[in-house]
Amino acid sequence: MPNRTKLIAGNWKMNNDVAAAAKLADELAEALPEVPEGVEVLVCPPTIDITTVHARMQAAPIALGAQNVYWEAKGAYTGESSCDMLKSAGCTYCIIGHSERRGYFHETDEDMNKKAKALVAAGIVPVFCCGEPEEVREAGTYVDFVCNQVKAGLEGLEIKCPKQLVVAYEPIWAIGTGKTATAEDAQEVCGAIRETLKEMFGEELADGIRVLYGGSAKPGNIAELVAKPDVDGALVGGASLKAADFASMVVKAGE
Ligand code: PGA
């Protein structure tokens, strides 16, 4: 099995004003002066907090990401940020396709595809989210549903190295609900995603692409999740807002 670096990624969502973001960034930098070998750490604050968090965490081994991007380079797109803007603020990753953006903001597979391509062209790693709603899980068609999201969202994406892309499987019924998928559930779908990535990008690249699990991941379940062969870390919402919890997940992922 290829030796993929695990990724523990925090998605702060719409939490923390500038002062609270500075405080959390300081706490994280203090809690994680170094990270275990074989683990990478990422935090994705709200756009308004990115420069503050970047300044506070400069000395820490923690990468910075955004939660959204627009694919055009510049111009009259009120409220949006471009890839180059994110890059100039210190971002090396960007979450796209989160179910909250697909649901509340009506973003489509086509939008994700344009965002993924613009990010890769700019040298930012997309963290492409996918995941099924509860009714699809109950109908039993979730593997096809998720793999189709991956195919549509990443179609035609050109990557040369596996570190240029991260995929996060986040079953919607497990996000923010406290209902975690079991490690077996996570492995089943993450494994199927990897097979889809093999069809799309070839075996060698797909073997190195990180596939994360997200949805009520926390200190108590991270170890069993990352013990699964195709689960390469987690996209963490709620538990990423407390420095001690998030830091303990990083440590446990490295054990
Ligand atoms: P949660 O969120 O950890 O609070 O369930 C995960 C996510 O939506 O990225």
Short mmCIF file of C-alpha atoms and ligand atoms in Angstrom, two decimals:
data_model
loop_
_atom_site.label_atom_id
_atom_site.label_comp_id
_atom_site.label_asym_id
_atom_site.label_seq_id
_atom_site.Cartn_x
_atom_site.Cartn_y
_atom_site.Cartn_z
CA MET A 1 0.00 0.00 0.00
CA PRO A 2 1.40 3.44 -0.84
CA ASN A 3 2.51 5.51 2.08
CA ARG A 4 0.22 8.51 1.91
CA THR A 5 0.76 11.42 4.29
CA LYS A 6 -2.36 11.73 6.43
CA LEU A 7 -4.19 15.04 6.37
CA ILE A 8 -6.16 16.44 9.29
CA ALA A 9 -8.07 19.44 7.97
CA GLY A 10 -10.16 21.84 10.03
CA ASN A 11 -13.18 23.50 8.43
CA TRP A 12 -14.15 26.38 10.67
CA LYS A 13 -17.23 27.13 8.51
CA MET A 14 -18.86 30.50 9.42
CA ASN A 15 -17.42 30.65 12.93
CA ASN A 16 -14.96 33.04 14.63
CA ASP A 17 -14.73 36.78 14.07
CA VAL A 18 -11.24 38.22 13.58
CA ALA A 19 -10.44 38.35 17.30
CA ALA A 20 -11.70 34.80 17.92
CA ALA A 21 -9.79 33.55 14.85
CA ALA A 22 -6.57 35.14 16.13
CA LYS A 23 -7.09 33.47 19.50
CA LEU A 24 -7.75 30.04 18.03
CA ALA A 25 -4.79 30.38 15.65
CA ASP A 26 -2.52 31.24 18.60
CA GLU A 27 -3.83 28.26 20.56
CA LEU A 28 -3.28 25.93 17.62
CA ALA A 29 0.24 27.21 17.02
CA GLU A 30 0.98 26.60 20.68
CA ALA A 31 -0.65 23.15 20.78
CA LEU A 32 1.07 22.02 17.59
CA PRO A 33 4.65 23.32 17.60
CA GLU A 34 5.38 20.20 15.58
CA VAL A 35 3.23 17.54 13.99
CA PRO A 36 3.82 13.78 14.03
CA GLU A 37 5.72 12.30 11.14
CA GLY A 38 3.42 11.26 8.33
CA VAL A 39 0.72 13.77 9.24
CA GLU A 40 -0.08 17.12 7.67
CA VAL A 41 -2.35 19.72 9.25
CA LEU A 42 -4.58 22.23 7.51
CA VAL A 43 -7.00 24.86 8.78
CA CYS A 44 -9.63 26.58 6.65
CA PRO A 45 -10.99 29.72 8.35
CA PRO A 46 -13.65 32.05 6.94
CA THR A 47 -12.22 34.30 4.18
CA ILE A 48 -12.30 37.39 6.41
CA ASP A 49 -9.97 35.65 8.91
CA ILE A 50 -7.42 34.22 6.50
CA THR A 51 -4.79 36.97 6.67
CA THR A 52 -4.99 37.12 10.46
CA VAL A 53 -4.63 33.36 10.83
CA HIS A 54 -1.78 33.36 8.33
CA ALA A 55 0.11 35.98 10.34
CA ARG A 56 -0.47 34.15 13.63
CA MET A 57 0.50 30.71 12.37
CA GLN A 58 3.49 31.60 10.25
CA ALA A 59 5.91 29.68 12.44
CA ALA A 60 3.58 26.70 12.94
CA PRO A 61 3.65 23.58 10.74
CA ILE A 62 0.03 24.20 9.76
CA ALA A 63 -1.15 24.84 6.21
CA LEU A 64 -3.85 27.36 5.41
CA GLY A 65 -6.85 26.92 3.18
CA ALA A 66 -9.99 28.76 2.11
CA GLN A 67 -13.56 27.46 2.17
CA ASN A 68 -14.55 28.80 -1.24
CA VAL A 69 -13.19 30.44 -4.39
CA TYR A 70 -14.46 31.86 -7.67
CA TRP A 71 -12.93 30.61 -10.91
CA GLU A 72 -12.58 33.93 -12.78
CA ALA A 73 -9.29 35.81 -12.40
CA LYS A 74 -10.76 39.21 -11.48
CA GLY A 75 -13.49 41.67 -12.22
CA ALA A 76 -17.09 42.46 -11.39
CA TYR A 77 -18.00 39.47 -9.20
CA THR A 78 -19.21 41.10 -6.01
CA GLY A 79 -18.48 39.09 -2.90
CA GLU A 80 -16.11 36.59 -4.49
CA SER A 81 -12.36 35.88 -4.13
CA SER A 82 -10.08 34.62 -6.90
CA CYS A 83 -7.44 31.90 -6.72
CA ASP A 84 -4.64 34.48 -6.89
CA MET A 85 -6.18 36.43 -4.03
CA LEU A 86 -6.28 33.31 -1.87
CA LYS A 87 -2.70 32.55 -2.81
CA SER A 88 -1.55 36.06 -1.95
CA ALA A 89 -3.15 35.62 1.49
CA GLY A 90 -1.19 32.43 2.16
CA CYS A 91 -3.63 29.69 1.12
CA THR A 92 -2.28 26.50 -0.37
CA TYR A 93 -5.58 24.56 -0.17
CA CYS A 94 -9.24 25.38 -0.83
CA ILE A 95 -12.37 23.40 0.05
CA ILE A 96 -14.83 23.10 -2.82
CA GLY A 97 -18.13 21.30 -3.23
CA HIS A 98 -19.04 21.18 0.44
CA SER A 99 -22.61 19.96 0.87
CA GLU A 100 -23.50 23.25 2.56
CA ARG A 101 -22.45 25.14 -0.58
CA ARG A 102 -24.20 22.65 -2.83
CA GLY A 103 -27.35 22.83 -0.72
CA TYR A 104 -27.70 26.41 0.58
CA PHE A 105 -25.93 28.16 -2.31
CA HIS A 106 -27.08 25.90 -5.14
CA GLU A 107 -23.59 25.16 -6.43
CA THR A 108 -23.52 22.54 -9.16
CA ASP A 109 -21.08 19.86 -10.32
CA GLU A 110 -20.26 22.19 -13.20
CA ASP A 111 -19.33 24.97 -10.77
CA MET A 112 -17.10 22.56 -8.81
CA ASN A 113 -15.42 21.51 -12.00
CA LYS A 114 -14.56 25.11 -12.94
CA LYS A 115 -13.33 25.80 -9.41
CA ALA A 116 -11.18 22.64 -9.33
CA LYS A 117 -9.56 23.51 -12.66
CA ALA A 118 -8.91 27.15 -11.70
CA LEU A 119 -7.36 26.09 -8.37
CA VAL A 120 -5.05 23.49 -9.87
CA ALA A 121 -3.97 25.98 -12.54
CA ALA A 122 -3.12 28.47 -9.76
CA GLY A 123 -1.18 25.89 -7.74
CA ILE A 124 -3.76 25.59 -4.94
CA VAL A 125 -4.89 22.11 -3.88
CA PRO A 126 -8.67 21.60 -4.11
CA VAL A 127 -10.23 19.67 -1.22
CA PHE A 128 -13.15 18.33 -3.23
CA CYS A 129 -16.10 17.29 -1.07
CA CYS A 130 -18.73 14.75 -1.97
CA GLY A 131 -21.31 12.79 -0.01
CA GLU A 132 -24.85 11.47 -0.06
CA PRO A 133 -27.99 12.68 1.73
CA GLU A 134 -29.77 10.34 4.13
CA GLU A 135 -32.42 9.22 1.61
CA VAL A 136 -29.75 8.07 -0.83
CA ARG A 137 -28.00 6.16 1.97
CA GLU A 138 -31.29 4.49 2.86
CA ALA A 139 -32.01 3.63 -0.77
CA GLY A 140 -28.63 1.86 -0.88
CA THR A 141 -27.37 3.73 -3.97
CA TYR A 142 -24.80 5.87 -2.13
CA VAL A 143 -21.65 4.43 -3.70
CA ASP A 144 -22.82 5.25 -7.24
CA PHE A 145 -24.14 8.63 -6.09
CA VAL A 146 -20.81 9.68 -4.59
CA CYS A 147 -18.67 8.27 -7.41
CA ASN A 148 -20.81 10.17 -9.91
CA GLN A 149 -20.20 13.40 -7.98
CA VAL A 150 -16.46 12.71 -8.19
CA LYS A 151 -16.64 12.01 -11.93
CA ALA A 152 -18.68 15.14 -12.67
CA GLY A 153 -16.77 17.47 -10.38
CA LEU A 154 -13.28 16.40 -11.40
CA GLU A 155 -13.81 15.55 -15.06
CA GLY A 156 -10.96 16.73 -17.27
CA LEU A 157 -8.87 17.94 -14.34
CA GLU A 158 -5.18 17.76 -15.15
CA ILE A 159 -2.86 16.83 -12.33
CA LYS A 160 0.70 15.61 -12.55
CA CYS A 161 1.27 14.72 -8.93
CA PRO A 162 -1.11 13.12 -6.38
CA LYS A 163 -0.59 15.95 -3.89
CA GLN A 164 -2.39 18.32 -6.25
CA LEU A 165 -5.79 16.94 -5.22
CA VAL A 166 -7.60 15.90 -2.04
CA VAL A 167 -11.06 14.33 -1.97
CA ALA A 168 -13.24 14.40 1.16
CA TYR A 169 -16.12 11.97 1.57
CA GLU A 170 -18.70 13.59 3.83
CA PRO A 171 -22.03 11.78 4.14
CA ILE A 172 -24.51 14.62 4.70
CA TRP A 173 -26.40 12.71 7.40
CA ALA A 174 -23.23 12.62 9.50
CA ILE A 175 -22.28 16.33 9.25
CA GLY A 176 -22.75 18.24 12.47
CA THR A 177 -25.22 15.64 13.71
CA GLY A 178 -23.02 13.60 16.01
CA LYS A 179 -23.94 10.58 13.85
CA THR A 180 -20.59 9.38 12.58
CA ALA A 181 -20.38 6.85 9.83
CA THR A 182 -18.59 3.78 11.12
CA ALA A 183 -14.99 3.32 10.04
CA GLU A 184 -16.28 0.47 7.83
CA ASP A 185 -18.84 2.79 6.18
CA ALA A 186 -16.10 5.36 5.58
CA GLN A 187 -13.75 2.74 4.12
CA GLU A 188 -16.43 1.34 1.81
CA VAL A 189 -17.02 4.69 0.12
CA CYS A 190 -13.44 6.02 0.31
CA GLY A 191 -12.28 2.77 -1.33
CA ALA A 192 -14.87 3.18 -4.10
CA ILE A 193 -13.77 6.81 -4.58
CA ARG A 194 -10.19 5.61 -5.03
CA GLU A 195 -11.32 3.12 -7.69
CA THR A 196 -13.08 5.98 -9.50
CA LEU A 197 -9.94 8.13 -9.21
CA LYS A 198 -7.96 5.24 -10.75
CA GLU A 199 -10.31 5.20 -13.75
CA MET A 200 -9.97 8.96 -14.10
CA PHE A 201 -6.31 9.64 -13.33
CA GLY A 202 -4.60 6.27 -13.60
CA GLU A 203 -3.50 3.91 -10.88
CA GLU A 204 -0.25 5.62 -9.93
CA LEU A 205 -1.71 9.06 -9.31
CA ALA A 206 -4.86 7.71 -7.65
CA ASP A 207 -2.81 5.64 -5.24
CA GLY A 208 -1.24 8.78 -3.89
CA ILE A 209 -4.30 11.08 -3.73
CA ARG A 210 -5.52 11.67 -0.18
CA VAL A 211 -9.14 10.64 0.43
CA LEU A 212 -10.51 12.02 3.70
CA TYR A 213 -13.59 11.24 5.74
CA GLY A 214 -15.73 14.03 7.20
CA GLY A 215 -18.84 14.08 9.37
CA SER A 216 -18.65 14.24 13.18
CA ALA A 217 -15.00 13.19 13.16
CA LYS A 218 -13.59 13.79 16.63
CA PRO A 219 -10.82 12.72 19.03
CA GLY A 220 -12.78 9.61 19.98
CA ASN A 221 -13.10 8.15 16.48
CA ILE A 222 -10.16 9.50 14.46
CA ALA A 223 -7.83 6.58 15.21
CA GLU A 224 -10.20 3.92 13.91
CA LEU A 225 -11.06 6.01 10.85
CA VAL A 226 -7.45 6.54 9.76
CA ALA A 227 -6.63 2.89 10.45
CA LYS A 228 -8.68 2.02 7.36
CA PRO A 229 -6.60 1.55 4.22
CA ASP A 230 -8.35 4.17 2.07
CA VAL A 231 -9.11 6.78 4.75
CA ASP A 232 -6.20 9.22 4.69
CA GLY A 233 -7.39 11.67 7.31
CA ALA A 234 -10.40 13.80 8.12
CA LEU A 235 -12.17 17.02 7.29
CA VAL A 236 -13.22 18.21 10.72
CA GLY A 237 -15.95 20.77 11.39
CA GLY A 238 -17.13 21.13 15.00
CA ALA A 239 -14.08 19.54 16.64
CA SER A 240 -11.73 21.89 14.74
CA LEU A 241 -13.05 24.87 16.71
CA LYS A 242 -11.40 23.70 19.93
CA ALA A 243 -7.61 23.76 19.77
CA ALA A 244 -7.19 20.90 22.28
CA ASP A 245 -9.59 18.58 20.41
CA PHE A 246 -8.12 19.35 17.02
CA ALA A 247 -4.54 18.97 18.26
CA SER A 248 -5.39 15.66 19.88
CA MET A 249 -6.83 14.42 16.56
CA VAL A 250 -3.57 15.33 14.84
CA VAL A 251 -1.58 13.41 17.45
CA LYS A 252 -3.90 10.37 17.26
CA ALA A 253 -3.71 10.32 13.45
CA GLY A 254 0.05 9.91 13.78
CA GLU A 255 0.02 7.06 16.28
P1 PGA B 1 -18.56 18.17 11.41
O1 PGA B 1 -18.40 18.87 9.96
O2 PGA B 1 -17.21 17.62 11.77
O3 PGA B 1 -19.01 19.28 12.33
O4 PGA B 1 -19.59 17.10 11.25
C1 PGA B 1 -17.60 18.32 8.95
C2 PGA B 1 -17.68 19.16 7.69
O5 PGA B 1 -18.79 19.55 7.30
O6 PGA B 1 -16.65 19.47 7.04
#
